[in-house]
Short mmCIF file of C-alpha atoms (C1' of nucleotides) in Angstrom, two decimals:
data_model
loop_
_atom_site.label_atom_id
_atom_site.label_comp_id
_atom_site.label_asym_id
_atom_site.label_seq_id
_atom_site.Cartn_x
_atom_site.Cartn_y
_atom_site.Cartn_z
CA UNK A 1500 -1.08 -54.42 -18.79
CA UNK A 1501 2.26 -56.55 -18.46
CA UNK A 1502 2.05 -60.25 -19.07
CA UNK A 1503 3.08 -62.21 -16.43
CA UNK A 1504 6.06 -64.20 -18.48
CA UNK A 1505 7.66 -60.42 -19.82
CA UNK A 1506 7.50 -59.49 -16.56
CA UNK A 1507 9.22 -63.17 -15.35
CA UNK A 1508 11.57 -62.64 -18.70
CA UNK A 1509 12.47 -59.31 -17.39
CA UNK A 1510 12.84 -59.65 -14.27
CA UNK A 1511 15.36 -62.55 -14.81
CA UNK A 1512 17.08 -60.44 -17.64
CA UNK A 1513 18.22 -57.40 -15.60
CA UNK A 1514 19.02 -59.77 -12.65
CA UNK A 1515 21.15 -61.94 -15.64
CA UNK A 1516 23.46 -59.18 -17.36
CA UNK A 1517 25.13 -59.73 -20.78
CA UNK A 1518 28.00 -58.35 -21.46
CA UNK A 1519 27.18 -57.60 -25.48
CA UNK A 1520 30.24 -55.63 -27.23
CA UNK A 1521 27.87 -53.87 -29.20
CA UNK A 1522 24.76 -52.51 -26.49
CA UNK A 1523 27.13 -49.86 -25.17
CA UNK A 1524 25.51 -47.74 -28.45
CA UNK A 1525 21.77 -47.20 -28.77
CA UNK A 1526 21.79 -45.54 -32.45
CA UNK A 1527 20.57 -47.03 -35.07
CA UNK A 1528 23.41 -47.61 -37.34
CA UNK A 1529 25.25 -49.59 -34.83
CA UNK A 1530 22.30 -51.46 -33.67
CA UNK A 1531 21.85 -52.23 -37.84
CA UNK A 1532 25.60 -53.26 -38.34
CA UNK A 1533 25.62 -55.46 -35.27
CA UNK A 1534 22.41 -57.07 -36.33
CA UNK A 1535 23.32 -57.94 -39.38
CA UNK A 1536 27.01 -59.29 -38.40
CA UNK A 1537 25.16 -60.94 -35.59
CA UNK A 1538 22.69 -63.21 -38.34
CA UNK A 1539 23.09 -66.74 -37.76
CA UNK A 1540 26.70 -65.77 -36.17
CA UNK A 1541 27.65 -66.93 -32.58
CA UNK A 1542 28.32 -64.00 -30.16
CA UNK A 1543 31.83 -65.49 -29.60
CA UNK A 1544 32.53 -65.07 -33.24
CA UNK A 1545 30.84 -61.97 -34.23
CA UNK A 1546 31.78 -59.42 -31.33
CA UNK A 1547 35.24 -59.15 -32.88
CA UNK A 1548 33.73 -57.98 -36.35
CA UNK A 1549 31.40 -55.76 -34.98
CA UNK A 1550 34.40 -53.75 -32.97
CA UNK A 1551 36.67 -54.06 -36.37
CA UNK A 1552 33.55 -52.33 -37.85
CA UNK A 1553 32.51 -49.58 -35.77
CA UNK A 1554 36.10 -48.81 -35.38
CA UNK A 1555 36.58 -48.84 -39.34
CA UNK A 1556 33.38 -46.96 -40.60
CA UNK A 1557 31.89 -45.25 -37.42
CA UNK A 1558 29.11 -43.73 -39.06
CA UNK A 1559 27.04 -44.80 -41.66
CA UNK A 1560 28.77 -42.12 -44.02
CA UNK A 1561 32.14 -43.64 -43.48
CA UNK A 1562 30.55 -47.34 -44.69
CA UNK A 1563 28.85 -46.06 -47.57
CA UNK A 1564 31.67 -44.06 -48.97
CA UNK A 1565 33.90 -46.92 -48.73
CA UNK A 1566 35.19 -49.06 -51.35
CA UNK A 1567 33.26 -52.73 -51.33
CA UNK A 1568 36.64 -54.47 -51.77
CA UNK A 1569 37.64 -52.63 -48.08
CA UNK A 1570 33.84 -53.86 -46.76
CA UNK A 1571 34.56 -57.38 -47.93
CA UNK A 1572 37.92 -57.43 -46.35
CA UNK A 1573 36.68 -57.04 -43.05
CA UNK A 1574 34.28 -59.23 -43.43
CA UNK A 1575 36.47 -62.31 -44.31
CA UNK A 1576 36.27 -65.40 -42.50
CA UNK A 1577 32.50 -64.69 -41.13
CA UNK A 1578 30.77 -66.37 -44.16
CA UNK A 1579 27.45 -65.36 -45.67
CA UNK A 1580 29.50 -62.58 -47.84
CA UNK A 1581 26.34 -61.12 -49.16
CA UNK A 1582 25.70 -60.00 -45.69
CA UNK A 1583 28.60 -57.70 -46.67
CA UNK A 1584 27.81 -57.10 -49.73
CA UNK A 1585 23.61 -55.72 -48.76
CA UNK A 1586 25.58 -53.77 -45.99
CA UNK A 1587 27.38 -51.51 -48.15
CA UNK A 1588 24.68 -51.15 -50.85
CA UNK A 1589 22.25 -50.28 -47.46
CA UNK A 1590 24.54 -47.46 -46.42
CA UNK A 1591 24.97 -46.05 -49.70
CA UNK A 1592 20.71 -45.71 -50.10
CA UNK A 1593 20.26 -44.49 -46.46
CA UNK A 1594 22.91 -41.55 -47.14
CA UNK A 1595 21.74 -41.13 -50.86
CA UNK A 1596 17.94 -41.55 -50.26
CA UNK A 1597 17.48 -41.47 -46.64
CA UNK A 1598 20.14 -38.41 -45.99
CA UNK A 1599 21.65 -41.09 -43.14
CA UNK A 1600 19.17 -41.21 -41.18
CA UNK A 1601 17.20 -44.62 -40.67
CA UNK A 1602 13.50 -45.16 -41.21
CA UNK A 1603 11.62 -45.58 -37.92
CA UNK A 1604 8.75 -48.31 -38.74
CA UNK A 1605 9.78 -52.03 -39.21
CA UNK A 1606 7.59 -52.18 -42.68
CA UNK A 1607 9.84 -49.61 -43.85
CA UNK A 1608 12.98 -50.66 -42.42
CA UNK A 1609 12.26 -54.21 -44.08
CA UNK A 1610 12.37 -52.39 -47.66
CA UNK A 1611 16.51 -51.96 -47.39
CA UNK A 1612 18.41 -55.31 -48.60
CA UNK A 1613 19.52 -57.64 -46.25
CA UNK A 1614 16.91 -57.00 -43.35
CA UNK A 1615 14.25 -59.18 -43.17
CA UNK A 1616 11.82 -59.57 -40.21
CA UNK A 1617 13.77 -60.46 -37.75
CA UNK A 1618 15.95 -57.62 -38.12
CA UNK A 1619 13.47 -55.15 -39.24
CA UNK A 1620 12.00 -55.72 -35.57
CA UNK A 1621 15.12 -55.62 -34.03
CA UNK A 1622 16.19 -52.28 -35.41
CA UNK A 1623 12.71 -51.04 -34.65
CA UNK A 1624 12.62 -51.98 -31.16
CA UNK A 1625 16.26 -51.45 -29.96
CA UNK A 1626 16.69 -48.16 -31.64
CA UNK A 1627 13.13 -46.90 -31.44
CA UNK A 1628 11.19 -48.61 -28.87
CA UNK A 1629 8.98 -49.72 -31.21
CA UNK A 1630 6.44 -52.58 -30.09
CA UNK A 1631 6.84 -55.24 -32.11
CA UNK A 1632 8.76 -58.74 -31.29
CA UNK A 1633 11.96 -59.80 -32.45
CA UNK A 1634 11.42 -63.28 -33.00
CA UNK A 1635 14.97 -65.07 -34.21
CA UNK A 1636 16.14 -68.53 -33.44
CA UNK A 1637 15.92 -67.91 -29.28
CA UNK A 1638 12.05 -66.39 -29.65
CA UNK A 1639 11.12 -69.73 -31.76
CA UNK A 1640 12.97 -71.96 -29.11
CA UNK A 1641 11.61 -70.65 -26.28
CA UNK A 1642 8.12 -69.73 -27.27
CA UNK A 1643 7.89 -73.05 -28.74
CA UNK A 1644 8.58 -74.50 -25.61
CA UNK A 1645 6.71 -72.38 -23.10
CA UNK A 1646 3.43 -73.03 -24.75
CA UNK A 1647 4.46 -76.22 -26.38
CA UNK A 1648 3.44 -75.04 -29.64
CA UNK A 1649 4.32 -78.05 -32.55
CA UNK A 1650 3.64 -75.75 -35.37
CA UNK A 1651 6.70 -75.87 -37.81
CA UNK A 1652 8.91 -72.48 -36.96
CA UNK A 1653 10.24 -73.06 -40.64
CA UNK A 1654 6.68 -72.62 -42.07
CA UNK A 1655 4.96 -69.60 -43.10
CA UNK A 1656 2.14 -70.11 -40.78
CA UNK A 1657 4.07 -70.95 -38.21
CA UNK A 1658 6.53 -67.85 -38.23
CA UNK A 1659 2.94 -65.70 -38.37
CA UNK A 1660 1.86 -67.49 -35.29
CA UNK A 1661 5.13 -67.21 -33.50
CA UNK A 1662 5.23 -63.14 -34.65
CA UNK A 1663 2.00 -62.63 -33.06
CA UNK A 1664 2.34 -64.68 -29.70
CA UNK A 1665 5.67 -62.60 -29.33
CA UNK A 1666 3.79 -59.54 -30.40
CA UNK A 1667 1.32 -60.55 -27.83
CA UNK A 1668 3.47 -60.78 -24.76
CA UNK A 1669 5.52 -57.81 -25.21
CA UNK A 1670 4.85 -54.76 -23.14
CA UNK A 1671 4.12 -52.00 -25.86
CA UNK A 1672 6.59 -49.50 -23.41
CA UNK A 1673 9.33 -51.68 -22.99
CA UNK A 1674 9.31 -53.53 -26.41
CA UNK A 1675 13.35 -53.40 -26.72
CA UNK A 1676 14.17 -55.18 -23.41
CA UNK A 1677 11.39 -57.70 -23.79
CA UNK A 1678 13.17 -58.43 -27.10
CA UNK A 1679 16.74 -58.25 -25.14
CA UNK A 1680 15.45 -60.37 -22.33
CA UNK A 1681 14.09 -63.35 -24.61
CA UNK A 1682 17.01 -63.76 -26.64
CA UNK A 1683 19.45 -63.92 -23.79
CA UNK A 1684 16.67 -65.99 -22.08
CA UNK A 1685 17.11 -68.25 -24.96
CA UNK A 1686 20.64 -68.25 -25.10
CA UNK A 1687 21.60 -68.60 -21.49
CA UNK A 1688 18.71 -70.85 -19.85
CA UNK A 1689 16.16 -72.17 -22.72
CA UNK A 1690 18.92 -73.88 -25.09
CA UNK A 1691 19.00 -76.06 -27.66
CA UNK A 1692 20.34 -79.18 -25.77
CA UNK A 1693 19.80 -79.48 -22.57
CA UNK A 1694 18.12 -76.78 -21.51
CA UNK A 1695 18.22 -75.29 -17.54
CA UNK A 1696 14.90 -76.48 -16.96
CA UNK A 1697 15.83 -76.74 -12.63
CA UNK A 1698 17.39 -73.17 -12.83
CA UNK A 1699 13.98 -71.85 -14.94
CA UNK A 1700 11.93 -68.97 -13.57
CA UNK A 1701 9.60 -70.22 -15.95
CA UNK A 1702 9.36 -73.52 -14.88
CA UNK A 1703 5.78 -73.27 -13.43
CA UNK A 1704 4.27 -71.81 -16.54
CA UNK A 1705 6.00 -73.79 -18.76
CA UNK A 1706 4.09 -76.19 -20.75
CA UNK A 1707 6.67 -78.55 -22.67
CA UNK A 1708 8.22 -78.79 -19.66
CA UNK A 1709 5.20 -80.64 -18.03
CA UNK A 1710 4.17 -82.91 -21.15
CA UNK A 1711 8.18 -83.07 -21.17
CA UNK A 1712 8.34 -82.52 -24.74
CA UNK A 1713 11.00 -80.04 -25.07
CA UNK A 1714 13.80 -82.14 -26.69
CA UNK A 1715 11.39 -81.92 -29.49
CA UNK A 1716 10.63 -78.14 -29.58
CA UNK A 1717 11.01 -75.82 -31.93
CA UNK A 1718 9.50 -78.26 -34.66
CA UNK A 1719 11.07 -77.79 -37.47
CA UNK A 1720 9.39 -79.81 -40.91
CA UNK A 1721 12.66 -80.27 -42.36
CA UNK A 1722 14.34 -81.72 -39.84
CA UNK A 1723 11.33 -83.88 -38.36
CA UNK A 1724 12.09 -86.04 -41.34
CA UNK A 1725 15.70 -87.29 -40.22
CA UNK A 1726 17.15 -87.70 -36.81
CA UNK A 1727 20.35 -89.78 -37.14
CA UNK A 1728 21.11 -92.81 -35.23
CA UNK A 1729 24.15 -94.75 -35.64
CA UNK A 1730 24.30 -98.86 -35.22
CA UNK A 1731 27.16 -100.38 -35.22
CA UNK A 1732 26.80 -104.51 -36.02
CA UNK A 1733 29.51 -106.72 -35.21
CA UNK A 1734 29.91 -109.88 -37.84
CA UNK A 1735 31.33 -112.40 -35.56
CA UNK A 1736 32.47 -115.09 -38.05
CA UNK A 1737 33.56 -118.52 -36.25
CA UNK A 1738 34.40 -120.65 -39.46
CA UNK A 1739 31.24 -121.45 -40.72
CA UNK A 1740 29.09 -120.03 -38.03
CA UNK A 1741 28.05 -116.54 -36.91
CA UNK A 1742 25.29 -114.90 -34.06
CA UNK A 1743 22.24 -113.12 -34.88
CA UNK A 1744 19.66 -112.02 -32.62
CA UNK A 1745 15.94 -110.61 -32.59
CA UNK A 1746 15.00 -106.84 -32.36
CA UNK A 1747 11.88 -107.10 -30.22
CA UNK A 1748 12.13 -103.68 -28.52
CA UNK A 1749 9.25 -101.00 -29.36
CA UNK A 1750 11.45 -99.39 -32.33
CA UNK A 1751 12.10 -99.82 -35.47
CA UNK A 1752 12.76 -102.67 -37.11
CA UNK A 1753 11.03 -104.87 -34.16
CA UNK A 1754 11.06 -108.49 -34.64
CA UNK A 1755 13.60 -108.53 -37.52
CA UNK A 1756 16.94 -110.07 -37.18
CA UNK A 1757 20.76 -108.22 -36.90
CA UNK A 1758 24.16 -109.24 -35.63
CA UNK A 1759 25.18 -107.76 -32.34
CA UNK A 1760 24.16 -104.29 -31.88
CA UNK A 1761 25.92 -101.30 -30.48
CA UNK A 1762 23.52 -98.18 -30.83
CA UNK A 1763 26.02 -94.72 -30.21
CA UNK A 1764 24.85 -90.89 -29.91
CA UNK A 1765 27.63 -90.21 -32.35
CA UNK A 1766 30.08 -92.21 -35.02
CA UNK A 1767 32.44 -93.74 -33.42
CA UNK A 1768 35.93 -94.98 -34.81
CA UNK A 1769 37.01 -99.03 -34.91
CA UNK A 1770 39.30 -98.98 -31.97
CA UNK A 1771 36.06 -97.14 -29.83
CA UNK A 1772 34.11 -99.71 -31.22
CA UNK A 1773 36.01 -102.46 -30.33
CA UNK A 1774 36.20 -101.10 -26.57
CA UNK A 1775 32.56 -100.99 -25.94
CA UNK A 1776 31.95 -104.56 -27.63
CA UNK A 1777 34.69 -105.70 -25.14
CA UNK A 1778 32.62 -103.82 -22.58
CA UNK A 1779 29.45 -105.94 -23.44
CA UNK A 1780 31.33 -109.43 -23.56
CA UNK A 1781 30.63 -109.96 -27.22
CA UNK A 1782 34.24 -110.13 -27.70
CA UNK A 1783 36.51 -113.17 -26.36
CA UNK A 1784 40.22 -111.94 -25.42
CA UNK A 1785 41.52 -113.07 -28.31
CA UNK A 1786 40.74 -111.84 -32.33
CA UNK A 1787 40.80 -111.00 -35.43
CA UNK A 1788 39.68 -107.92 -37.09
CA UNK A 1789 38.66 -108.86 -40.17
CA UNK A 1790 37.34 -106.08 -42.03
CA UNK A 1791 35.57 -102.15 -40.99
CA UNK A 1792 32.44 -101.78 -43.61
CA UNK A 1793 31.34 -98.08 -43.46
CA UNK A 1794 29.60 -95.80 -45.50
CA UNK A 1795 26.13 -97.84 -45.12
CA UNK A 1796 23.46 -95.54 -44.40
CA UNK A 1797 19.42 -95.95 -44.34
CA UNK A 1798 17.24 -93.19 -44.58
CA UNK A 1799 13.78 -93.85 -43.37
CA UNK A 1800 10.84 -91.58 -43.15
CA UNK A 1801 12.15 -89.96 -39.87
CA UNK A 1802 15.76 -91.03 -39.46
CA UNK A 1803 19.11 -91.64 -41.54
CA UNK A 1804 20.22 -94.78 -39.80
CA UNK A 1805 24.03 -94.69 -40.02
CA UNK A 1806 25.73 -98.07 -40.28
CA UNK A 1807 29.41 -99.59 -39.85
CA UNK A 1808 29.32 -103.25 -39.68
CA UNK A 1809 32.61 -104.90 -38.01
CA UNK A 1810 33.99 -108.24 -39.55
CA UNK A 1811 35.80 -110.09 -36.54
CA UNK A 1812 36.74 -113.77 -36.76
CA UNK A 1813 37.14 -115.39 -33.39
CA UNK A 1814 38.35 -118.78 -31.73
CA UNK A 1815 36.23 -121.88 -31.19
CA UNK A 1816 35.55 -122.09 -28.31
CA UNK A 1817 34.05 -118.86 -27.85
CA UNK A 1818 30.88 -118.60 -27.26
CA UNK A 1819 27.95 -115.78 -27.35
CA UNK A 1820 25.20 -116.25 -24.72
CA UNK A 1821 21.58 -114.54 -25.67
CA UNK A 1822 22.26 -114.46 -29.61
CA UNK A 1823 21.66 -117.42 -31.65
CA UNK A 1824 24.74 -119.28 -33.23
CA UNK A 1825 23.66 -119.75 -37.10
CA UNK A 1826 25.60 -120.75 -40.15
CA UNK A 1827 26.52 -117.75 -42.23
CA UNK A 1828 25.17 -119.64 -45.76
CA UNK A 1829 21.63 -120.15 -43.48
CA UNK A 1830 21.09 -116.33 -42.18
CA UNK A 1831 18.94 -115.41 -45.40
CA UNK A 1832 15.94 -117.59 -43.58
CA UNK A 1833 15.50 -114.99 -41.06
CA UNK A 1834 14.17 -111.25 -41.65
CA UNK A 1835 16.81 -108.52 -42.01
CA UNK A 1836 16.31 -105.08 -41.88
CA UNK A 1837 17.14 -103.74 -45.84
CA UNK A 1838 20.48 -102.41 -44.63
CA UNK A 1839 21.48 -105.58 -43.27
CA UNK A 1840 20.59 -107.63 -46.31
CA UNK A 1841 21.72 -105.39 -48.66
CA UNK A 1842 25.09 -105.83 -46.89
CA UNK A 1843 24.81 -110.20 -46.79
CA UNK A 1844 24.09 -110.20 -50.62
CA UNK A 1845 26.76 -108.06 -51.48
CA UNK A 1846 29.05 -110.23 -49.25
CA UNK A 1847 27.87 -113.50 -51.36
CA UNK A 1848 25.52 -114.42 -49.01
CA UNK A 1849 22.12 -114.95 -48.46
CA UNK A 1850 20.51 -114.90 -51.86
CA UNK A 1851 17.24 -115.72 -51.06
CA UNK A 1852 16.16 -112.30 -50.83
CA UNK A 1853 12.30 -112.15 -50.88
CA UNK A 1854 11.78 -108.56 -50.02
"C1'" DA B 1235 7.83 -73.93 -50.21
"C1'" DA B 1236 12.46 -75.26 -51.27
"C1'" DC B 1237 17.20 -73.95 -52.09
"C1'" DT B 1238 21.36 -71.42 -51.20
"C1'" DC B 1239 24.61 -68.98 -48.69
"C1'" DG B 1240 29.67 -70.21 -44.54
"C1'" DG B 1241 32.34 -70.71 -40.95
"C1'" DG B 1242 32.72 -72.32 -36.25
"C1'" DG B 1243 31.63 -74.95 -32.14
"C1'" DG B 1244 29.22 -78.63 -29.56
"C1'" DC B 1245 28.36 -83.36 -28.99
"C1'" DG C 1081 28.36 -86.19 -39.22
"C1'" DC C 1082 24.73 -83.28 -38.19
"C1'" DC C 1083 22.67 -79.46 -35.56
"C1'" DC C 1084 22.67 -74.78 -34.33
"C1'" DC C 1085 23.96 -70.09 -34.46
"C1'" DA C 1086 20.77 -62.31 -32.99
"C1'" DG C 1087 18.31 -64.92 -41.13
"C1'" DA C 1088 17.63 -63.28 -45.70
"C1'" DG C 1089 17.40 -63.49 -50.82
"C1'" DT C 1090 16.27 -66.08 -54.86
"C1'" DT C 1091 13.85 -69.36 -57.61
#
DNA sequence: AACTCGGGGGC
DNA sequence: GCCCCAGAGTT
């Protein structure tokens, strides 16, 4: 008996054709060398390799009996060079021990160097039609998401429970396209940023899509600890005086104190900076750019706040509604975040730190 | 479980 | 700058 999402993955995989340099072979030497180009290699990248290869060493007797230095040539410029290196050592033990032909189970496949599981299953399905599920970066995305699972992919529990729910969905007959269909799937519709949750056939079913949590799946426990933000402050210096304000938004730092705030998605340069400020009337028309202080960076728990604080002294008679005007020497009375102080006492001001 | 191995592209 | 990419080997 099918389950209902391979059938939906399926389905939307023969309707959704990839043209993939290296599925017009079914053997399992191919299907090996274009797994192993293919690890943690974008298709764009790796389809060029994969054609220098086959052309080079079209069997797995013309790889072994080449010379490494002729392997490693042709592998240049993809990175990961042991990839190349377990590739030719592979070849050599399949013709030496394995008289060139490959071994048929995944537990044996998994004994040659440089396949690990993902591969192992890969080989084993493509080539053989074996039933087991090829769970690489795609599978974890888009299992993750479809059942909203918050386990940590990069976990050993985790990639048994992902192996098994794959396992668990495939159809035991058609093991190879299920595996096909969910990595495209991934790739195509399910992807890392911003997913095509409107053009989804597996909208319905699809749990992180309800609880809209699927800017935060896969989990990963590495990378739960530090999503970056970016704040850039903006010293406005008027003599004596400058403006501060309160954080009293639900986030971090809430009811400390900071200079005018621009949050970005990404670092921005002075002169983008200085646009935007202009854009939110904490500028007046006229100037002067004082100083760019970069390199200040926070790392909490969960984030790595990234900081660049902008030195700008302007005329007297501007003024900056919603912020409170404050002399400079005074500032120390009010709660900074440890960024912000750290920054005023190595500027020579505010001493009073009490933190 | 944590670290290391790369180059490229996206934002 | 950091994430992610048809991951795996070593410590």
């Amino acid at each position: 008996m099918n389950h209902p999402i391979a059938n939906h993955l399926i389905h939307w995989h023969e309707a959704h054709p990839r043209a993939l340099v290296w599925k017009q072979y079914s053997d399992a030497y191919s299907i090996w060398l274009s797994e192993i180009i293919m690890q943690q290699t974008r298709v764009e990248q790796g389809s060029a390799y994969f054609e220098a290869f086959k052309n080079a060493f079209p069997t797995v007797f013309d790889l072994a009996k080449a010379p490494l230095d002729e392997v490693i040539r042709l592998w240049e410029g993809l990175g990961y060079y042991s990839r190349a290196r377990n590739l030719h050592l592979t070849a050599q033990v399949l013709v030496k021990d394995y008289q060139g032909v490959f071994p048929k189970t995944p537990n044996e496949i998994q004994q040659l160097k440089g396949i690990g599981p993902y591969t192992a299953a890969a080989i084993a399905s493509f080539a053989f039609n074996y039933p087991i599920a090829a769970i690489d970066g795609n599978a974890y995305r888009v299992l993750s998401r479809l059942f909203d699972i918050d386990t940590p992919i990069d976990s050993s529990s985790g990639r048994k429970q992902f192996q098994e729910l794959g396992n668990s969905l495939l159809d035991p007959a058609k093991s190879g396209t299920f595996n096909q269909a969910l990595m495209n799937f991934g790739a195509l519709v399910c992807t890392p940023k911003k997913p095509k949750c409107n053009d989804c056939v597996l909208q319905q079913q699809c749990l992180s899509f309800s609880n809209q949590t699927t800017d935060s799946r896969p989990v990963k426990s590495k990378s739960l600890k530090k999503t970056p933000r970016y704040f850039n402050y903006f010293f406005l210096q008027q003599g004596k005086d400058t403006w501060i304000g309160e954080r009293k938004s639900a986030d971090i730092w809430q009811n400390l104190y900071e200079f005018p705030l621009i949050e970005t998605s990404r670092p921005l340069d002075l002169d983008s900076l200085v646009e935007q400020a202009q854009a939110k009337n904490f500028l007046p028309a006229e100037f002067t750019i004082k100083k760019l202080h970069t390199d200040l960076k926070q790392i909490l728990s969960h984030r790595i706040i990234y900081t660049k604080i902008v030195e700008i002294e302007v005329p007297k008679a501007f003024s900056l509604p919603h912020f409170q005007k404050t002399a400079i020497q005074a500032i120390g009375s009010q709660p900074f975040p440890r960024i912000l102080k750290k920054f005023l006492t190595q500027q020579g001001i505010s001493a009073n730190s009490n933190q």
